[in-house]
Coordinates of C-alpha atoms and ligand atoms in Angstrom, one line a residue:
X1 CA -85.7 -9.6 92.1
X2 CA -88.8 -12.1 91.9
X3 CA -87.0 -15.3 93.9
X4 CA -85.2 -13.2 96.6
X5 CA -86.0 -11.4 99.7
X6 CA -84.1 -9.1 102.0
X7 CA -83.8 -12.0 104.3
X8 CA -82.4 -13.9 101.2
X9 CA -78.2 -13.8 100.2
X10 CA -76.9 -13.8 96.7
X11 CA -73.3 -14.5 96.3
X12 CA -72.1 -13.5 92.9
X13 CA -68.7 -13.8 90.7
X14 CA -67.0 -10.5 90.4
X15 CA -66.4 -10.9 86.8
X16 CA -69.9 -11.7 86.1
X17 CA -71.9 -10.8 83.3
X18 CA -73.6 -7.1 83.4
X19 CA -76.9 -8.4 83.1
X20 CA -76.5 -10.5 86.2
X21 CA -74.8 -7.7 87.9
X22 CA -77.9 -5.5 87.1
X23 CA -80.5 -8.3 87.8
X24 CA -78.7 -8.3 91.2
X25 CA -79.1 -4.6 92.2
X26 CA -82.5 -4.9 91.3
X27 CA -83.0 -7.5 93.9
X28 CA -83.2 -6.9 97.8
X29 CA -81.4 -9.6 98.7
X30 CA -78.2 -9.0 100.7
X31 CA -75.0 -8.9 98.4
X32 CA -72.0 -11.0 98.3
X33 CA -69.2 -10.9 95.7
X34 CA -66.6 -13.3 95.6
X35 CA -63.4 -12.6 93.8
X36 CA -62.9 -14.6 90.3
X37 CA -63.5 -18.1 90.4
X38 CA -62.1 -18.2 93.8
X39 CA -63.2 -21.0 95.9
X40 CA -61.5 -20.1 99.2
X41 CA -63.4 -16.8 99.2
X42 CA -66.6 -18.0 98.0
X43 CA -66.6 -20.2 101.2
X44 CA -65.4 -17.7 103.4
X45 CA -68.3 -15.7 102.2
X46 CA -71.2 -18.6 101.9
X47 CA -70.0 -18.5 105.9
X48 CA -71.0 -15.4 106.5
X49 CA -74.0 -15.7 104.9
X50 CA -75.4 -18.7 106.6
X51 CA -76.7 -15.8 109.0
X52 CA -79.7 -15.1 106.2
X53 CA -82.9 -17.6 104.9
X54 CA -82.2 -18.5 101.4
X55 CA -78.2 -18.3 100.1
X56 CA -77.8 -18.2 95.8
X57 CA -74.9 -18.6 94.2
X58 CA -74.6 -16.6 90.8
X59 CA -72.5 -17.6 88.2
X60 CA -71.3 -17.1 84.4
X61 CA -71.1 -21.2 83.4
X62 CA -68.8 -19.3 81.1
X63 CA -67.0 -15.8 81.0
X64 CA -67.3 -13.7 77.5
X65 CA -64.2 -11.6 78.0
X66 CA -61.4 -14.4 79.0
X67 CA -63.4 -17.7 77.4
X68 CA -62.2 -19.1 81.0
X69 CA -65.3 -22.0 83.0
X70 CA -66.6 -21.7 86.4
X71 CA -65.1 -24.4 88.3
X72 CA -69.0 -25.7 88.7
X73 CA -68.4 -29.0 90.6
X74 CA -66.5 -27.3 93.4
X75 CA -69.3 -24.4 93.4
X76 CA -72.1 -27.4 93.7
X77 CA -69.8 -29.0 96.3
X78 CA -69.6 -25.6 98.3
X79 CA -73.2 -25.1 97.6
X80 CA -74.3 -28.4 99.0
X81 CA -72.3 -27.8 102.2
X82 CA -73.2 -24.7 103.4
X83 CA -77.2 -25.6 101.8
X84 CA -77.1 -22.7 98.7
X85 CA -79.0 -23.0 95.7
X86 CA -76.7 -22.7 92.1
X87 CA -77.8 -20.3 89.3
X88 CA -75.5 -20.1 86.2
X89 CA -75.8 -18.1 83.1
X90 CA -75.1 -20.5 80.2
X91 CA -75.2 -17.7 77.4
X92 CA -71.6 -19.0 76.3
X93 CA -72.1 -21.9 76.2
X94 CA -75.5 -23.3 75.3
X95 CA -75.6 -25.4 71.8
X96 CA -71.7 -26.2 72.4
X97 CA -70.1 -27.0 75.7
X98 CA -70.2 -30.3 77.0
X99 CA -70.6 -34.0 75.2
X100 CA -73.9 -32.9 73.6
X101 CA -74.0 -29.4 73.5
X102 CA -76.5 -28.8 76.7
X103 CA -73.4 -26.5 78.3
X104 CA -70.9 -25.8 81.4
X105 CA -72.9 -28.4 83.7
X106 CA -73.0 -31.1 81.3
X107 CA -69.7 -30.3 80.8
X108 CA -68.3 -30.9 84.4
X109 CA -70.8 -33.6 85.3
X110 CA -73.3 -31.4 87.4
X111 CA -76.4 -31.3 85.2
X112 CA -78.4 -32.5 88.5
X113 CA -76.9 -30.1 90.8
X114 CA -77.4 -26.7 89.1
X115 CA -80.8 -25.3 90.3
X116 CA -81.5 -22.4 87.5
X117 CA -80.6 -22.0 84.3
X118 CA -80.3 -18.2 82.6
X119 CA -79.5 -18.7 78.3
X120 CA -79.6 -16.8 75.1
X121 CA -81.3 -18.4 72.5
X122 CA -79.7 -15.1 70.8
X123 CA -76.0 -16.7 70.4
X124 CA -74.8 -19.9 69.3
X125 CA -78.7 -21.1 68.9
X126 CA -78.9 -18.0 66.0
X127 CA -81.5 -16.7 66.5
X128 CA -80.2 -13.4 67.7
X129 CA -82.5 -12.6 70.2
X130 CA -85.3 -13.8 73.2
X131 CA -83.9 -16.5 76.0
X132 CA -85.1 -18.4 78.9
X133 CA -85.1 -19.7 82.1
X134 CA -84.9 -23.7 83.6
X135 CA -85.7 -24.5 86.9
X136 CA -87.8 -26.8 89.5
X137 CA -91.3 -26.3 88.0
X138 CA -92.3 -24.1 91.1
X139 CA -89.9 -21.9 91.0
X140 CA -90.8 -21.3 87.3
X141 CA -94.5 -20.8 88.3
X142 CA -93.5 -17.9 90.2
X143 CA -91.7 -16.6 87.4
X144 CA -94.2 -16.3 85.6
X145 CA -96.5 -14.6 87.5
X146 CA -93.5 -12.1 89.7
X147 CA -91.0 -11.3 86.8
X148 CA -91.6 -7.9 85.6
X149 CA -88.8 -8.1 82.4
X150 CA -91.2 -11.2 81.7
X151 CA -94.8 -9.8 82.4
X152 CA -94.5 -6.9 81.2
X153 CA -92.5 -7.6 77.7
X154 CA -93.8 -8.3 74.2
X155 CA -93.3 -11.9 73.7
X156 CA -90.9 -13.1 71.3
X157 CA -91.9 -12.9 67.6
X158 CA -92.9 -16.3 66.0
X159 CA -89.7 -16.7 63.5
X160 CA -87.4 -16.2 66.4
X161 CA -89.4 -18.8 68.4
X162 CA -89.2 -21.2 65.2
X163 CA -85.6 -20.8 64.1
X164 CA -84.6 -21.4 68.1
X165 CA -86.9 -24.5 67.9
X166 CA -85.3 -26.0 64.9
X167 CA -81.9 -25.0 66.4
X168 CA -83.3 -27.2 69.2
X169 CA -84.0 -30.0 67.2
X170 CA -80.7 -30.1 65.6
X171 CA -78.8 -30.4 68.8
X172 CA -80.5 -32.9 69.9
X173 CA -80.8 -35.1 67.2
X174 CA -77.0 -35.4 66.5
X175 CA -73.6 -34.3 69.0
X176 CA -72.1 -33.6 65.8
X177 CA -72.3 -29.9 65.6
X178 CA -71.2 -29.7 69.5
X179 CA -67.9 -32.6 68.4
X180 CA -67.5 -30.5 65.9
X181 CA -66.7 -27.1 67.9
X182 CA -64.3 -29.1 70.4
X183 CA -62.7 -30.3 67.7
X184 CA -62.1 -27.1 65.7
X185 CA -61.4 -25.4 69.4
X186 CA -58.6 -27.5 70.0
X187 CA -57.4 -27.2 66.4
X188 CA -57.1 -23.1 67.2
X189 CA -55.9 -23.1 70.3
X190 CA -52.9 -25.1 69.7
X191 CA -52.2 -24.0 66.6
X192 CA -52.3 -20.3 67.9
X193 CA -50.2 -21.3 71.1
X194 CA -47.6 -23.4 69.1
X195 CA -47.2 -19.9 66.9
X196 CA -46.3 -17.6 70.1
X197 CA -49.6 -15.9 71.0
X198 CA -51.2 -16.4 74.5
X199 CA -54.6 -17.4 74.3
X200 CA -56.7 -17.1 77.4
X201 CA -59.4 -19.3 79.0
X202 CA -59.7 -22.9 78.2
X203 CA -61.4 -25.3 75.9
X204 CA -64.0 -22.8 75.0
X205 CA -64.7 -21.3 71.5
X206 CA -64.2 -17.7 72.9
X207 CA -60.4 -17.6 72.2
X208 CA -58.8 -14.3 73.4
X209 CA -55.8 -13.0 72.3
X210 CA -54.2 -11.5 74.6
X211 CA -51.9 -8.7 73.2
X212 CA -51.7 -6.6 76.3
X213 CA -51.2 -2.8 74.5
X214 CA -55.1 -1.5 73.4
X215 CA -53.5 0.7 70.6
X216 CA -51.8 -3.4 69.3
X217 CA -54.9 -4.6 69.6
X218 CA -57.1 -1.8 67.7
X219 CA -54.0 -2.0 64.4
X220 CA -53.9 -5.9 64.6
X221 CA -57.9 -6.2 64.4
X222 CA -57.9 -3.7 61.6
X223 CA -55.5 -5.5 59.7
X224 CA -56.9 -9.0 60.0
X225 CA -60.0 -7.5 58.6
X226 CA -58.2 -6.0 55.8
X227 CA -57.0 -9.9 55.0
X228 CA -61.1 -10.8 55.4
X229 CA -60.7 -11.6 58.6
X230 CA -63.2 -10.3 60.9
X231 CA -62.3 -10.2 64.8
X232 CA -62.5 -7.8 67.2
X233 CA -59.8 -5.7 69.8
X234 CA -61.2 -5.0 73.1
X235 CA -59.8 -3.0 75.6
X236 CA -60.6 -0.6 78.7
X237 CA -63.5 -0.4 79.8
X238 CA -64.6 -3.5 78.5
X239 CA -61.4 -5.6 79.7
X240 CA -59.3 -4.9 82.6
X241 CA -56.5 -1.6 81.9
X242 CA -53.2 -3.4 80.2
X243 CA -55.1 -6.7 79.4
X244 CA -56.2 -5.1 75.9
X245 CA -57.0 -8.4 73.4
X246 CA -58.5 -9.4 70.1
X247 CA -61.5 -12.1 70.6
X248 CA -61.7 -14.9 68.0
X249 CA -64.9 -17.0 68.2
X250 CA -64.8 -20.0 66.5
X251 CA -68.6 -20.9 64.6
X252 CA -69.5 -24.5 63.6
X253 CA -69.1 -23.0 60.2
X254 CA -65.7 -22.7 60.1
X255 CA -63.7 -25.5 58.4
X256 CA -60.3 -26.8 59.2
X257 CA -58.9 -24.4 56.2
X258 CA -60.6 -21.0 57.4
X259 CA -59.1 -21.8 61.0
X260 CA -55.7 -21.9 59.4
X261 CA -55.8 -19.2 57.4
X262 CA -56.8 -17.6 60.3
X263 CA -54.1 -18.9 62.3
X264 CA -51.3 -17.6 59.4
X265 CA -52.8 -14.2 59.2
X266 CA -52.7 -13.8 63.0
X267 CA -48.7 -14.9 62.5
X268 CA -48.0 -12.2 59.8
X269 CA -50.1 -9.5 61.1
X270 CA -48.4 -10.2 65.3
X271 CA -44.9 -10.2 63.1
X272 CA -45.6 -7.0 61.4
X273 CA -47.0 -4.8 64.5
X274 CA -44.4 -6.2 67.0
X275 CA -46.8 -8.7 69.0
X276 CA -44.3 -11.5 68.1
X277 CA -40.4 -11.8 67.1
Ligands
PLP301 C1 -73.3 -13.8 79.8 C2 -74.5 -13.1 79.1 N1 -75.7 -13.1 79.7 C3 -76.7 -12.4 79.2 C4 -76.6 -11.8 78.0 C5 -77.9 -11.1 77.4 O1 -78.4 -11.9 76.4 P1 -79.6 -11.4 75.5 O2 -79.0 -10.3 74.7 O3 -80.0 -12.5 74.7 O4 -80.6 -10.9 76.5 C6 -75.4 -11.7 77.3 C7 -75.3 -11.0 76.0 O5 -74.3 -10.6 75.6 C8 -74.3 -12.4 77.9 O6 -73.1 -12.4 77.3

């Protein structure tokens, strides 16, 4: 709404973030959706909008509901081509994604190609709330002084602004934590997969389940919390109709043992409601 003018374009991911979707129809930019991740289209569409002044390209860096990364070097290739600026929203994957933690772009090797950068410091930072926005200095100037959820907002209280701070520090003084994740990612994944379950997206913590039935999903989630296991069943609206799931997000906390048991529960609860053999 504050970078973008009618004689602007934003192209945006279907499956994008509701907050993004939102932040869009507040701006008077003209609209573009491209379907999932799908390069082909988002070409066919920058096309068309090479017709307008300024083209954006809007972006999850990664998708909440299928754990599944925006194929960001082809979106910078595209992007460089047809002369369209990159914004991603790296609320999934700030603190974790990527070598050192810094997310989707260091991830794919395009940390100098993305132009803005939406995050949480709400999510894997901790602090459960407040975020921010990266950019070209200019650009952030105008922010400053044009974005009304900025201007007119209560800043963020001190503590959150401290914990998010330390958080900060953390990362960067050590790629443990972020090794760490990978590394207990992988273990989950595989170990899920090699059980029988399909587990969408890739190499991201946000591990899906996907079961397919919502009613499956609502019993299975219930029971894995009756073993002290606390995950959650999505379904329609949320998700797509018949693509009902429980989401598993795995925390630097976890330890090799609680992904395990984790793993075994999933096996003896999908056994006993029918979700495997
Ligand atoms: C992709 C994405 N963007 C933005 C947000 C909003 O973050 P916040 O609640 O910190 O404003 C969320 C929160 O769920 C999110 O998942």
């Amino acid at each position: 709404q504050a970078l973008l003018t009618p004689e602007d374009a934003v192209l945006s991911d279907e499956l994008n973030h509701a907050s993004i979707i939102d932040g869009i129809r507040l701006c008077k930019a003209n609209k573009y959706r491209y379907k999932h991740m799908d390069m082909q289209d988002l070409e066919a569409k920058l096309k068309e909008a090479q017709k307008h002044r300024l083209r954006l390209v809007a972006t999850d860096g990664a998708f909440s509901m299928d754990g599944d990364i925006a194929p960001l070097r082809e979106i910078c290739q595209l992007a460089q081509k047809y002369d369209a600026l990159v914004f991603i929203d790296e609320c999934h994957a700030t603190g974790f994604l990527g070598p050192n933690g810094r997310g989707t772009d260091e991830l794919l090797g395009v940390m100098d190609k993305v132009t803005i950068i939406n995050s949480t410091l709400g999510k894997a930072l901790g602090g459960a709330a407040g975020g921010y926005t990266t950019g070209p200095k200019p650009l952030i100037d105008l922010l400053r002084q044009r974005s009304r959820p900025y201007l007119f907002s209560n800043s963020l209280p001190p503590a959150v602004v401290g914990c998010a701070s330390k958080a900060l520090d953390l990362l960067m003084e050590s790629n443990a934590i972020a090794q760490s994740m990978a590394a207990k990612t992988q273990r989950f994944r595989s170990k899920m997969t090699a059980a029988g379950f399909t587990i969408s997206g890739k190499d991201h913590p946000i591990c899906p389940v996907m079961l397919g039935d919502a009613r499956l999903a609502s019993v299975m989630a219930e029971d894995m919390l009756n073993r002290g296991i606390y995950v959650i069943g999505f379904s329609y609206p949320v998700v797509p109709k018949g693509k009902a799931r429980i989401r598993v997000q795995i925390s630097a906390v976890h330890s090799d043992e609680d992904i395990d048991r984790c793993v075994e529960a999933f096996t003896q609860v999908g056994r006993k409601h029918g979700a495997l053999p």
